[in-house]
């Protein structure tokens, strides 16, 4: 249990890759620097789900072979060494929560428990749910987990996290390099997948909500996210871009639907990486993979740290709003 | 004779697994009933004050009517609960004079006693008139438009929070129950998929992870994972322990190879599935049962069914496996022992 000094809290949710390399303490320290004198107003939380991906991988030993094969045998012309780890981690991290219902439900239970604990901590510190200002900063596959979990929370009163009944609203949900639309496009074509993914529901992607009634008795959607922000780099394929171009089928865009005002979109210019061709891009990713530095700050178009650095000023503004 | 013994062993194991644990003595409900009474009263008081504070009937006749209907349900339950507490002589922990004794038996009997008290269904349950009323009153205090009006009149968050405290108490109870429920789910998933669970080969992975995730007993429910897992494995590590057909013990150690097909049952009862050696022996995470196809002759890495076959059954208590083969060849029937592991990881 954490004690809150004000009504504000922030949750980090990591992305694709080996979560043991994601250091939430360093993320917290950097965010504290960004927030400056206001940093003490926040309670800081981190959620890591990669341990469960590893659990499913270890149980199904056959998939360890797949990982090894990907690591060792993906040839890239003109590039020395395998792009390996990052791609293997990516494929399996995506595979479990999407394709295996039990993996998805386990991560769901754990993520929701984290949110329940946060809201409970806030209440115990004297801030009822309706007063709380919780922000979520998620990266990569963590965006997918967050999208799914927020919808589950809004639709399932059992969890005690609905916007209308329980007054739980998230002040900011900041998606960095979100693959939600990418997964929707790919998984939408796979009929054998277990049902129940919110990102595969009919119609456009939407913000989570619970139906309520206004003062005149007219139904309206009470949205659980106040400020829905999407940040992607123009060289980051996970965020729906390829060599500087936006790919509509892969880019997450959540349109306005009153009273939800829609997603605030930010596309970062990553031209400094000097990547113009597929070969340039593969060389860059291979370099990152060989350094085993998923999420590192070294010239990685998908780097979480880089996204945070590029939006430090905005982050402070959003979190303190 | 041997079959009878096997039958007895399986009955014994089955009894251990499926027996209903003796019911714990029902906890004394009295203090909780009193607490429920107090909370219902506080909610009625809180919501009524908020209604009056903003003159709800003039601002929103729709919400005014809606709230009035839910308050009536709360008041009815408070009256019945109070009557029950007094008539059953169970007013403990609260002033008896606080309770109404005017409720007649008809009212008292209408009270769903399981809803209140230790069951806590009143605050955690769903789809009952009381639960629907509770949710509507929670929605009332959290309504964005009405909250602005409450704050305008009261002037501060702290005053409003103080007034809505009873509803926050309910929310807190729901969150605590939610955390406990999710922790239990995670515990169960760790038993079925964690480091002490059985490893799966390629075929088992495909069948369990994809095909059977929609089948009852295999698929997850609101309580966590399904109990069952499908087994289709080749085992070449069975040790021949006793020649049941000949009635003697094996004079020399011999290994035999079998193909197993059956089910693994995971036990999610608290206390089962521990990681210590003794825990794993006494209260293991799982047990298995099924049929097997063995070879005509003993030997390492033999192909079951090739050059004749022996049919049989197998079962396990945790990692310890016991099998009997020779159903179709009683003279060459054997009792086998082994341990759960994958001889060739990924494949068998």
XYZ file of C-alpha atoms in Angstrom, chain A:
321
model
C 0.000 0.000 0.000
C 1.237 3.470 -0.899
C 0.274 6.661 0.791
C -0.835 9.474 -1.491
C 0.133 13.055 -0.690
C -2.417 14.474 -3.115
C -5.110 13.146 -5.399
C -2.567 12.346 -8.126
C -0.880 9.088 -9.060
C 0.911 7.769 -12.110
C 1.246 4.219 -13.421
C 3.947 3.029 -15.836
C 3.200 0.036 -18.059
C 6.106 -1.312 -20.072
C 6.029 -2.595 -23.605
C 7.436 -5.346 -25.745
C 10.543 -7.077 -24.573
C 12.215 -8.354 -21.505
C 10.705 -6.465 -18.589
C 13.701 -7.231 -16.399
C 15.475 -4.584 -18.460
C 12.755 -2.040 -17.817
C 13.651 -0.188 -14.707
C 10.643 1.583 -13.307
C 12.805 3.252 -10.696
C 14.749 5.056 -13.395
C 11.483 5.996 -15.121
C 10.169 7.362 -11.856
C 13.364 9.310 -11.223
C 13.247 10.854 -14.685
C 9.585 11.743 -14.324
C 10.315 13.299 -10.939
C 12.963 15.466 -12.625
C 10.482 16.475 -15.308
C 7.828 17.342 -12.723
C 10.336 19.266 -10.637
C 8.920 20.730 -7.456
C 5.545 19.105 -8.178
C 6.987 15.594 -8.165
C 6.044 15.053 -4.522
C 2.373 15.388 -5.399
C 2.347 12.007 -7.118
C 2.234 8.404 -5.985
C 4.241 6.289 -8.449
C 3.366 2.768 -9.557
C 4.730 0.353 -12.151
C 3.079 -2.687 -13.652
C 5.056 -5.514 -15.272
C 3.305 -8.365 -17.072
C 6.244 -9.913 -18.912
C 6.767 -12.497 -16.141
C 3.486 -14.087 -17.198
C 4.519 -14.221 -20.847
C 7.638 -16.041 -19.711
C 5.557 -18.403 -17.579
C 3.458 -19.483 -20.561
C 6.557 -19.742 -22.723
C 8.307 -21.973 -20.159
C 5.311 -24.255 -19.747
C 4.978 -24.707 -23.481
C 8.545 -25.759 -23.993
C 7.992 -26.097 -27.708
C 7.882 -22.340 -28.011
C 11.368 -22.069 -26.575
C 12.493 -23.794 -29.757
C 10.631 -21.196 -31.770
C 12.325 -18.405 -29.855
C 15.723 -19.942 -30.453
C 15.013 -20.449 -34.135
C 13.977 -16.834 -34.539
C 17.011 -15.692 -32.613
C 19.473 -17.734 -34.583
C 18.118 -18.075 -38.065
C 16.528 -14.879 -39.277
C 19.011 -13.833 -41.952
C 19.385 -10.210 -42.849
C 21.429 -9.548 -45.937
C 24.419 -7.341 -45.341
C 23.949 -7.335 -41.610
C 26.254 -9.249 -39.355
C 24.596 -11.226 -36.588
C 20.930 -11.906 -35.950
C 18.303 -9.240 -35.195
C 17.127 -12.010 -32.857
C 16.177 -11.125 -29.324
C 13.963 -8.164 -29.979
C 12.002 -9.938 -32.723
C 11.663 -13.174 -30.720
C 10.513 -11.313 -27.641
C 8.143 -9.263 -29.772
C 6.502 -12.250 -31.445
C 6.014 -14.213 -28.253
C 4.950 -11.232 -26.168
C 2.287 -10.518 -28.746
C 1.376 -14.164 -29.164
C 0.458 -15.016 -25.570
C -2.032 -12.323 -24.615
C -3.676 -12.282 -28.019
C -3.789 -15.920 -28.987
C -4.056 -17.715 -25.629
C -7.153 -16.881 -23.630
C -5.699 -17.963 -20.281
C -2.594 -15.787 -20.719
C -4.798 -12.844 -21.532
C -7.069 -13.434 -18.541
C -4.141 -13.839 -16.152
C -2.565 -10.546 -17.210
C -5.997 -8.957 -17.044
C -6.523 -10.100 -13.441
C -3.093 -8.843 -12.412
C -3.337 -5.479 -14.177
C -6.830 -4.858 -12.784
C -5.579 -5.768 -9.308
C -2.913 -3.068 -9.676
C -5.545 -0.497 -10.616
C -7.803 -1.609 -7.760
C -4.897 -1.243 -5.346
C -4.144 2.250 -6.664
C -7.733 3.438 -6.264
C -7.894 1.804 -2.826
C -4.640 3.508 -1.763
C -6.073 6.812 -2.910
C -9.267 6.309 -0.915
C -7.288 5.212 2.139
C -5.263 8.422 1.811
C -8.434 10.500 1.880
C -9.192 10.876 -1.826
C -12.377 9.163 -3.007
C -12.330 7.814 -6.557
C -14.194 10.791 -7.994
C -11.425 13.120 -6.773
C -8.511 11.007 -7.931
C -6.352 12.013 -10.876
C -4.653 8.855 -12.059
C -2.464 8.984 -15.168
C -1.222 5.947 -17.074
C 1.914 6.158 -19.214
C 2.149 3.042 -21.331
C 4.459 1.962 -24.077
C 4.138 -0.418 -26.999
C 2.401 -3.686 -26.033
C 1.584 -2.072 -22.691
C -0.766 0.176 -24.715
C -2.621 -2.877 -25.951
C -2.893 -4.276 -22.417
C -4.080 -0.881 -21.167
C -6.683 -0.515 -23.934
C -8.130 -3.935 -23.142
C -8.048 -3.523 -19.366
C -9.671 -0.074 -19.363
C -12.534 -1.431 -21.447
C -12.928 -4.393 -19.110
C -12.981 -2.050 -16.105
C -15.631 0.198 -17.657
C -17.807 -2.753 -18.616
C -17.497 -4.931 -15.515
C -18.927 -3.393 -12.298
C -17.587 -6.411 -10.404
C -14.099 -4.877 -10.538
C -15.220 -1.664 -8.789
C -13.581 0.560 -11.410
C -16.463 1.827 -13.544
C -16.721 5.526 -14.391
C -20.428 6.070 -13.717
C -21.127 3.812 -10.728
C -17.770 4.087 -8.972
C -16.604 7.461 -10.239
C -13.272 6.092 -11.479
C -11.910 8.335 -14.244
C -8.355 8.343 -15.514
C -7.041 11.860 -15.860
C -4.577 10.948 -18.632
C -3.843 7.793 -20.549
C -0.726 8.419 -22.601
C -0.144 5.780 -25.259
C 3.413 5.762 -26.610
C 3.854 3.761 -29.825
C 0.537 1.987 -29.498
C 0.106 -1.219 -31.531
C -3.641 -1.435 -30.788
C -4.667 -0.815 -34.403
C -1.850 -3.004 -35.717
C -3.088 -5.883 -33.554
C -6.682 -5.150 -34.547
C -5.783 -5.323 -38.234
C -3.747 -8.521 -37.975
C -5.819 -10.334 -35.349
C -9.062 -9.332 -37.048
C -8.194 -11.676 -39.888
C -7.496 -14.641 -37.650
C -10.777 -16.395 -36.993
C -9.317 -19.006 -34.637
C -8.345 -16.481 -31.989
C -10.217 -16.692 -28.704
C -13.046 -14.195 -28.558
C -13.324 -11.256 -26.221
C -10.730 -8.734 -27.379
C -12.188 -5.255 -27.066
C -9.969 -3.950 -29.862
C -11.692 -6.365 -32.255
C -15.197 -5.106 -31.566
C -17.212 -3.791 -34.501
C -16.929 -0.157 -35.446
C -13.952 2.109 -34.903
C -11.704 1.932 -31.867
C -13.325 3.730 -28.984
C -12.624 5.014 -25.537
C -14.026 2.911 -22.676
C -17.284 4.091 -21.170
C -20.305 3.150 -19.084
C -23.805 4.226 -20.044
C -25.410 6.672 -17.647
C -28.306 9.129 -17.748
C -28.131 12.903 -17.659
C -30.306 15.155 -15.537
C -33.155 14.899 -18.059
C -33.037 11.137 -18.157
C -31.325 10.929 -21.530
C -28.697 8.220 -21.857
C -25.098 9.291 -22.375
C -21.717 7.593 -22.312
C -19.683 8.340 -19.205
C -16.110 7.936 -20.466
C -13.477 6.679 -18.087
C -10.557 8.551 -19.711
C -10.496 12.321 -19.594
C -7.413 12.916 -21.703
C -6.558 10.260 -24.315
C -3.147 10.928 -25.823
C -1.340 8.998 -28.532
C 2.320 9.561 -29.367
C 4.083 7.745 -32.198
C 7.343 8.162 -34.059
C 7.348 8.361 -37.843
C 9.943 5.590 -37.997
C 8.266 3.389 -35.434
C 6.286 0.562 -37.102
C 4.762 -0.517 -33.782
C 3.192 2.925 -33.628
C 1.766 2.546 -37.129
C 4.472 4.212 -39.230
C 6.862 2.933 -41.841
C 9.841 4.939 -43.043
C 8.176 8.259 -42.343
C 4.699 7.381 -43.587
C 1.604 6.776 -41.516
C -0.029 3.405 -42.179
C -3.756 3.843 -41.634
C -4.319 0.144 -41.040
C -1.706 0.092 -38.279
C -2.050 3.501 -36.645
C -4.311 3.775 -33.584
C -6.846 6.552 -33.952
C -9.740 6.847 -31.530
C -12.268 9.298 -32.969
C -14.355 11.775 -30.999
C -17.710 10.535 -29.832
C -19.510 13.051 -27.626
C -18.832 13.808 -24.901
C -15.439 12.167 -25.596
C -13.412 14.720 -27.529
C -11.209 12.207 -29.271
C -7.598 11.264 -29.204
C -4.877 13.914 -29.065
C -2.309 12.726 -31.578
C 1.401 13.516 -31.692
C 3.654 12.188 -34.456
C 7.327 12.625 -33.662
C 9.813 13.490 -36.368
C 12.556 10.860 -36.123
C 14.484 11.992 -39.215
C 17.591 12.496 -37.091
C 18.027 8.728 -37.111
C 18.865 9.049 -40.801
C 16.777 6.034 -41.777
C 15.499 6.103 -45.366
C 15.439 2.510 -46.573
C 14.479 -0.896 -45.270
C 18.154 -1.754 -44.963
C 18.799 1.349 -42.832
C 15.899 0.404 -40.611
C 16.965 -3.226 -40.197
C 20.494 -2.109 -39.409
C 19.154 0.171 -36.723
C 16.950 -2.514 -35.159
C 19.743 -5.078 -35.364
C 22.075 -2.717 -33.614
C 19.553 -2.271 -30.832
C 18.902 -6.002 -30.582
C 22.583 -6.885 -30.406
C 23.004 -4.476 -27.544
C 20.065 -6.274 -25.909
C 18.687 -2.890 -25.093
C 14.972 -3.004 -25.656
C 13.646 0.385 -24.689
C 17.138 1.878 -24.501
C 17.732 5.522 -25.245
C 20.254 4.759 -27.999
C 18.835 5.888 -31.343
C 15.860 3.583 -31.076
C 12.759 4.824 -32.908
C 10.707 2.711 -30.512
C 12.488 3.774 -27.319
C 10.186 4.580 -24.424
C 12.812 6.835 -22.868
C 13.093 8.826 -26.091
C 9.326 9.316 -26.280
C 9.352 10.599 -22.720
C 12.279 12.943 -23.385
C 10.690 14.385 -26.502
C 7.475 15.132 -24.622
C 8.837 16.145 -21.234
C 7.192 19.565 -21.295
C 3.849 18.171 -22.407
C 4.016 15.385 -19.838
C 4.369 17.893 -17.046
C 1.448 19.907 -18.395
C -0.811 16.864 -18.800
C 0.004 15.294 -15.459
C -0.517 18.507 -13.539
C -3.761 19.469 -15.309
